[in-house]
């Protein structure tokens, strides 16, 4: 007898804006969401450390093609810096490496903050996913090695002081791709002469998504299994084993449309006939008084549905990445 092929899952597409809890890794979160939706394909747009909470945008199906646009979006973090100790991981996870009895006054913190606004040079943490000679920095750090990670440019749109106490300060930062908030805490602590590390970190926005898009694991489980979510996974496994039909309508309603990730691009409305041609890889003439003549990247839609990402050259839309209808 031949073996049964492994189930591929559903061809469901869209963005799930997860409010990731503390203690869950990003890869674990993606696996959980993929299982809850029984999705064919899933991926995330920007890692969150297990000790961090908040926004982890997860792409399902065709939405995985739009991940780079969300990764490039501005991010907002609310974070707490505990003063007095620097740690190997620049957060609570690692052992203390340097200590000080000194604590900064609020005025000292405020005076320092302009240095960390705008385009700055920043050295990523030793425990980071940066590749050094083909290996992840965190793997080398776990082996006890100290690696020379070159500083790089990052952009801090704004840095606000939310609350200041005797031993800690709460900040909110809006920053661009590649910024490490842990490095921000480490460097400010060194500049203030008191050392510091992240004691709490929450990502509250990833452009174009906002906190209004947040969905929790509990809400997902309730939508997938009903209010008795604690008994549901076993029931789901039984249902899958006997191939019982499953109603995914409630959980699917929690997805954000794939096209939301492409709001940063010019939007071109096309006809159904043009959409058919584009999905076959063919260019089409862009009609309409307001249609751009040239654009390095644009988004084509038909009847409000995403068709393709492409370039507009001399009044023609040339598809680069096509989406299933």
Short mmCIF file of C-alpha atoms in Angstrom, two decimals:
data_model
loop_
_atom_site.label_atom_id
_atom_site.label_comp_id
_atom_site.label_asym_id
_atom_site.label_seq_id
_atom_site.Cartn_x
_atom_site.Cartn_y
_atom_site.Cartn_z
CA UNK A 1 0.00 0.00 0.00
CA UNK A 2 1.25 3.47 -0.82
CA UNK A 3 1.63 6.00 1.95
CA UNK A 4 -0.83 8.84 2.15
CA UNK A 5 0.67 12.18 1.23
CA UNK A 6 1.11 14.80 3.90
CA UNK A 7 -1.72 17.32 4.00
CA UNK A 8 -0.63 20.64 2.60
CA UNK A 9 -3.18 22.78 4.40
CA UNK A 10 -5.58 25.42 3.17
CA UNK A 11 -4.67 28.05 0.55
CA UNK A 12 -5.77 30.83 2.91
CA UNK A 13 -4.13 34.25 2.48
CA UNK A 14 -3.94 37.40 4.58
CA UNK A 15 -2.15 39.04 7.50
CA UNK A 16 -2.68 38.06 11.14
CA UNK A 17 -1.48 40.84 13.47
CA UNK A 18 -0.64 38.81 16.55
CA UNK A 19 -0.26 40.29 20.03
CA UNK A 20 2.57 37.93 20.93
CA UNK A 21 2.82 37.07 24.62
CA UNK A 22 6.04 37.10 26.62
CA UNK A 23 7.74 33.69 26.61
CA UNK A 24 6.75 32.69 23.07
CA UNK A 25 9.36 32.77 20.32
CA UNK A 26 8.56 34.17 16.88
CA UNK A 27 9.03 30.80 15.15
CA UNK A 28 6.80 29.12 17.73
CA UNK A 29 4.16 31.82 17.17
CA UNK A 30 4.20 31.29 13.39
CA UNK A 31 3.81 27.51 13.86
CA UNK A 32 0.89 28.07 16.22
CA UNK A 33 -0.90 30.40 13.80
CA UNK A 34 -0.24 28.13 10.84
CA UNK A 35 -1.76 25.22 12.76
CA UNK A 36 -4.80 27.20 13.94
CA UNK A 37 -5.58 28.29 10.39
CA UNK A 38 -4.45 24.97 8.85
CA UNK A 39 -2.61 27.19 6.37
CA UNK A 40 -0.38 25.99 3.54
CA UNK A 41 2.26 28.64 4.13
CA UNK A 42 3.14 31.14 6.85
CA UNK A 43 5.95 33.54 7.79
CA UNK A 44 6.53 36.61 9.95
CA UNK A 45 7.70 40.14 9.24
CA UNK A 46 10.29 40.90 11.90
CA UNK A 47 11.44 38.76 14.82
CA UNK A 48 10.38 39.50 18.40
CA UNK A 49 12.51 38.02 21.17
CA UNK A 50 10.73 35.61 23.57
CA UNK A 51 11.07 38.18 26.40
CA UNK A 52 9.35 40.83 24.25
CA UNK A 53 5.61 41.12 23.70
CA UNK A 54 3.41 42.83 21.17
CA UNK A 55 2.98 43.11 17.44
CA UNK A 56 4.18 40.21 15.34
CA UNK A 57 2.66 40.46 11.84
CA UNK A 58 2.27 36.95 10.42
CA UNK A 59 1.65 36.42 6.71
CA UNK A 60 -0.39 33.48 5.44
CA UNK A 61 -0.39 32.14 1.89
CA UNK A 62 -0.09 34.82 -0.80
CA UNK A 63 0.59 37.46 1.86
CA UNK A 64 4.09 35.98 2.32
CA UNK A 65 4.95 37.69 -0.99
CA UNK A 66 4.40 41.06 0.70
CA UNK A 67 6.58 40.41 3.79
CA UNK A 68 9.46 42.70 2.64
CA UNK A 69 7.13 45.72 2.55
CA UNK A 70 6.08 45.19 6.17
CA UNK A 71 9.67 44.49 7.26
CA UNK A 72 10.66 47.87 5.83
CA UNK A 73 7.88 49.69 7.70
CA UNK A 74 8.50 51.95 10.71
CA UNK A 75 8.10 50.31 14.13
CA UNK A 76 7.08 51.70 17.52
CA UNK A 77 8.31 50.14 20.78
CA UNK A 78 7.47 50.90 24.41
CA UNK A 79 10.39 49.79 26.57
CA UNK A 80 11.77 50.00 30.09
CA UNK A 81 15.47 50.46 30.82
CA UNK A 82 16.65 49.22 34.21
CA UNK A 83 19.67 51.29 35.30
CA UNK A 84 22.66 49.95 37.22
CA UNK A 85 23.48 46.73 35.38
CA UNK A 86 24.66 45.87 31.88
CA UNK A 87 23.99 42.28 30.82
CA UNK A 88 25.51 40.03 28.18
CA UNK A 89 22.26 39.89 26.22
CA UNK A 90 21.33 43.55 26.90
CA UNK A 91 18.07 42.28 28.44
CA UNK A 92 16.97 40.24 31.47
CA UNK A 93 18.03 36.91 29.98
CA UNK A 94 21.81 37.22 30.32
CA UNK A 95 24.11 37.49 33.34
CA UNK A 96 25.34 40.87 34.64
CA UNK A 97 28.63 41.96 33.05
CA UNK A 98 29.03 45.49 34.49
CA UNK A 99 27.42 47.27 37.44
CA UNK A 100 27.21 50.75 38.93
CA UNK A 101 25.64 52.34 42.02
CA UNK A 102 25.02 55.51 40.04
CA UNK A 103 21.46 56.34 38.85
CA UNK A 104 20.65 59.03 36.27
CA UNK A 105 18.51 62.07 37.03
CA UNK A 106 15.60 62.73 34.69
CA UNK A 107 17.34 65.85 33.42
CA UNK A 108 20.42 63.82 32.48
CA UNK A 109 18.30 61.34 30.52
CA UNK A 110 16.45 64.12 28.70
CA UNK A 111 19.72 65.85 27.83
CA UNK A 112 21.10 62.65 26.31
CA UNK A 113 18.08 61.70 24.18
CA UNK A 114 18.74 64.02 21.20
CA UNK A 115 21.95 62.05 20.58
CA UNK A 116 19.75 59.01 19.84
CA UNK A 117 17.36 60.72 17.45
CA UNK A 118 17.76 60.85 13.68
CA UNK A 119 20.26 58.76 11.71
CA UNK A 120 22.74 57.25 14.17
CA UNK A 121 25.45 54.60 14.16
CA UNK A 122 24.52 51.55 16.23
CA UNK A 123 26.35 48.32 17.06
CA UNK A 124 23.98 45.31 17.25
CA UNK A 125 24.03 43.18 20.43
CA UNK A 126 26.37 40.21 20.74
CA UNK A 127 23.22 38.10 21.03
CA UNK A 128 21.65 39.02 17.70
CA UNK A 129 20.83 37.36 14.39
CA UNK A 130 23.58 39.29 12.56
CA UNK A 131 25.74 36.94 10.47
CA UNK A 132 29.48 36.94 11.16
CA UNK A 133 31.50 34.87 8.65
CA UNK A 134 28.36 32.90 7.84
CA UNK A 135 27.36 32.24 11.46
CA UNK A 136 24.73 33.93 13.60
CA UNK A 137 26.20 36.20 16.25
CA UNK A 138 24.01 34.65 18.96
CA UNK A 139 25.37 31.17 18.18
CA UNK A 140 28.95 32.44 18.56
CA UNK A 141 28.02 34.30 21.76
CA UNK A 142 26.47 31.18 23.27
CA UNK A 143 29.78 29.39 22.65
CA UNK A 144 31.52 32.09 24.70
CA UNK A 145 33.04 34.00 21.80
CA UNK A 146 33.14 37.79 21.68
CA UNK A 147 32.65 38.89 18.10
CA UNK A 148 33.43 42.20 16.42
CA UNK A 149 30.11 43.37 15.00
CA UNK A 150 30.50 46.50 12.87
CA UNK A 151 28.30 49.50 13.66
CA UNK A 152 25.70 50.43 11.07
CA UNK A 153 23.33 53.28 10.31
CA UNK A 154 19.82 53.11 11.75
CA UNK A 155 17.11 55.75 11.86
CA UNK A 156 15.29 56.85 15.01
CA UNK A 157 12.24 58.91 14.08
CA UNK A 158 11.49 59.92 17.66
CA UNK A 159 12.45 58.96 21.21
CA UNK A 160 10.11 60.00 24.02
CA UNK A 161 10.50 59.71 27.78
CA UNK A 162 7.24 58.33 29.19
CA UNK A 163 8.07 57.88 32.87
CA UNK A 164 11.20 58.21 34.99
CA UNK A 165 11.85 56.51 38.33
CA UNK A 166 14.74 55.99 40.70
CA UNK A 167 15.98 52.78 39.06
CA UNK A 168 14.32 52.71 35.65
CA UNK A 169 12.98 54.84 32.80
CA UNK A 170 10.17 54.04 30.37
CA UNK A 171 10.62 55.21 26.77
CA UNK A 172 8.74 55.03 23.50
CA UNK A 173 10.70 54.92 20.25
CA UNK A 174 9.72 55.04 16.60
CA UNK A 175 12.47 53.55 14.48
CA UNK A 176 13.34 52.12 11.10
CA UNK A 177 14.39 48.69 9.92
CA UNK A 178 17.41 47.11 11.64
CA UNK A 179 17.24 49.11 14.88
CA UNK A 180 18.00 47.17 18.06
CA UNK A 181 16.22 48.60 21.10
CA UNK A 182 18.50 46.50 23.33
CA UNK A 183 21.51 48.35 21.88
CA UNK A 184 19.76 51.64 22.56
CA UNK A 185 19.42 50.75 26.26
CA UNK A 186 23.03 49.52 26.45
CA UNK A 187 24.48 52.62 24.81
CA UNK A 188 22.43 55.10 26.83
CA UNK A 189 23.49 53.33 30.02
CA UNK A 190 27.14 53.65 29.06
CA UNK A 191 26.78 57.32 28.13
CA UNK A 192 25.07 58.06 31.46
CA UNK A 193 27.83 56.22 33.33
CA UNK A 194 25.39 53.92 35.13
CA UNK A 195 24.92 51.02 32.66
CA UNK A 196 21.50 49.69 31.69
CA UNK A 197 19.53 46.88 30.08
CA UNK A 198 16.02 46.24 28.79
CA UNK A 199 13.72 44.93 31.50
CA UNK A 200 10.51 45.15 29.47
CA UNK A 201 9.91 45.52 25.74
CA UNK A 202 6.67 45.74 23.80
CA UNK A 203 6.23 46.43 20.09
CA UNK A 204 3.03 48.40 19.62
CA UNK A 205 3.10 49.17 15.90
CA UNK A 206 4.60 47.87 12.66
CA UNK A 207 3.65 50.04 9.71
CA UNK A 208 1.04 49.80 8.19
CA UNK A 209 -0.63 47.93 11.09
CA UNK A 210 -1.82 49.52 14.35
CA UNK A 211 -2.97 48.30 17.75
CA UNK A 212 -6.53 48.19 16.41
CA UNK A 213 -5.44 45.18 14.32
CA UNK A 214 -4.17 43.20 17.35
CA UNK A 215 -5.45 39.63 17.84
CA UNK A 216 -4.51 37.47 20.84
CA UNK A 217 -3.93 33.73 20.98
CA UNK A 218 -7.03 33.41 23.21
CA UNK A 219 -9.18 35.21 20.63
CA UNK A 220 -7.87 32.97 17.87
CA UNK A 221 -8.55 29.80 19.84
CA UNK A 222 -12.06 31.00 20.70
CA UNK A 223 -12.74 31.73 17.03
CA UNK A 224 -11.34 28.38 15.92
CA UNK A 225 -12.79 26.11 18.58
CA UNK A 226 -15.46 28.09 20.42
CA UNK A 227 -15.31 29.13 24.06
CA UNK A 228 -14.12 25.67 25.20
CA UNK A 229 -10.72 26.25 23.65
CA UNK A 230 -8.90 24.22 26.31
CA UNK A 231 -10.48 20.99 25.06
CA UNK A 232 -10.43 21.91 21.41
CA UNK A 233 -6.98 20.88 20.09
CA UNK A 234 -7.68 17.21 20.84
CA UNK A 235 -11.09 17.51 19.19
CA UNK A 236 -9.46 19.13 16.18
CA UNK A 237 -6.99 16.26 15.84
CA UNK A 238 -9.85 13.76 15.91
CA UNK A 239 -11.73 15.78 13.30
CA UNK A 240 -8.67 15.88 11.05
CA UNK A 241 -8.10 12.14 11.44
CA UNK A 242 -11.59 11.34 10.16
CA UNK A 243 -11.55 14.28 7.71
CA UNK A 244 -14.58 15.97 9.24
CA UNK A 245 -15.43 19.39 7.75
CA UNK A 246 -14.24 22.34 9.83
CA UNK A 247 -15.80 25.80 9.86
CA UNK A 248 -12.98 28.34 9.57
CA UNK A 249 -15.20 31.36 8.91
CA UNK A 250 -14.85 32.88 12.40
CA UNK A 251 -11.06 32.69 12.51
CA UNK A 252 -10.64 33.72 8.86
CA UNK A 253 -12.58 36.90 9.67
CA UNK A 254 -9.70 37.97 11.94
CA UNK A 255 -7.30 38.29 8.99
CA UNK A 256 -6.29 41.61 7.45
CA UNK A 257 -6.38 41.62 3.64
CA UNK A 258 -3.05 40.95 1.90
CA UNK A 259 -3.23 44.29 0.07
CA UNK A 260 -2.95 46.20 3.37
CA UNK A 261 0.82 45.58 3.31
CA UNK A 262 1.09 47.46 0.01
CA UNK A 263 -0.57 50.75 0.96
CA UNK A 264 2.86 52.37 0.56
CA UNK A 265 2.74 51.74 -3.22
CA UNK A 266 0.80 53.57 -5.95
CA UNK A 267 -2.53 51.78 -6.46
CA UNK A 268 -3.67 51.03 -10.02
CA UNK A 269 -7.24 49.82 -10.67
CA UNK A 270 -7.47 47.55 -13.71
CA UNK A 271 -10.20 45.66 -15.58
CA UNK A 272 -10.90 41.94 -15.27
CA UNK A 273 -9.46 41.38 -18.77
CA UNK A 274 -6.26 43.21 -17.82
CA UNK A 275 -6.05 41.18 -14.61
CA UNK A 276 -6.20 37.95 -16.60
CA UNK A 277 -3.37 39.11 -18.85
CA UNK A 278 -1.24 40.21 -15.91
CA UNK A 279 -1.71 36.88 -14.09
CA UNK A 280 -0.31 35.23 -17.22
CA UNK A 281 2.75 37.44 -16.91
CA UNK A 282 1.85 39.89 -19.67
CA UNK A 283 2.18 43.69 -19.47
CA UNK A 284 -0.90 45.88 -19.98
CA UNK A 285 -1.49 49.51 -20.89
CA UNK A 286 -2.55 51.62 -17.92
CA UNK A 287 -5.57 53.76 -18.67
CA UNK A 288 -7.05 56.64 -16.74
CA UNK A 289 -6.28 60.32 -16.38
CA UNK A 290 -4.67 59.93 -12.95
CA UNK A 291 -2.60 56.83 -13.73
CA UNK A 292 1.17 57.36 -13.33
CA UNK A 293 3.32 57.06 -16.45
CA UNK A 294 6.37 55.82 -14.54
CA UNK A 295 6.78 54.03 -11.18
CA UNK A 296 9.46 51.64 -10.00
CA UNK A 297 6.84 49.73 -8.03
CA UNK A 298 3.05 49.83 -8.09
CA UNK A 299 0.17 47.65 -6.99
CA UNK A 300 -2.51 46.53 -9.46
CA UNK A 301 -6.00 45.61 -8.22
CA UNK A 302 -9.19 44.43 -9.90
CA UNK A 303 -12.54 44.80 -8.13
CA UNK A 304 -10.61 45.63 -4.98
CA UNK A 305 -8.61 42.39 -5.10
CA UNK A 306 -4.83 42.31 -5.32
CA UNK A 307 -3.56 41.17 -8.73
CA UNK A 308 0.16 41.97 -8.90
CA UNK A 309 3.11 44.11 -7.91
CA UNK A 310 5.01 45.53 -10.85
CA UNK A 311 6.69 48.48 -12.51
CA UNK A 312 5.04 51.13 -14.68
CA UNK A 313 7.18 52.05 -17.66
CA UNK A 314 5.99 54.36 -20.44
CA UNK A 315 2.38 53.92 -19.42
CA UNK A 316 2.51 50.11 -19.24
CA UNK A 317 2.20 47.98 -16.10
CA UNK A 318 4.78 45.17 -16.16
CA UNK A 319 4.11 42.50 -13.50
CA UNK A 320 6.94 41.31 -11.25
CA UNK A 321 5.03 39.37 -8.62
CA UNK A 322 1.57 37.96 -9.35
CA UNK A 323 -1.07 36.98 -6.79
CA UNK A 324 -3.62 34.19 -7.14
CA UNK A 325 -7.16 35.31 -7.87
#
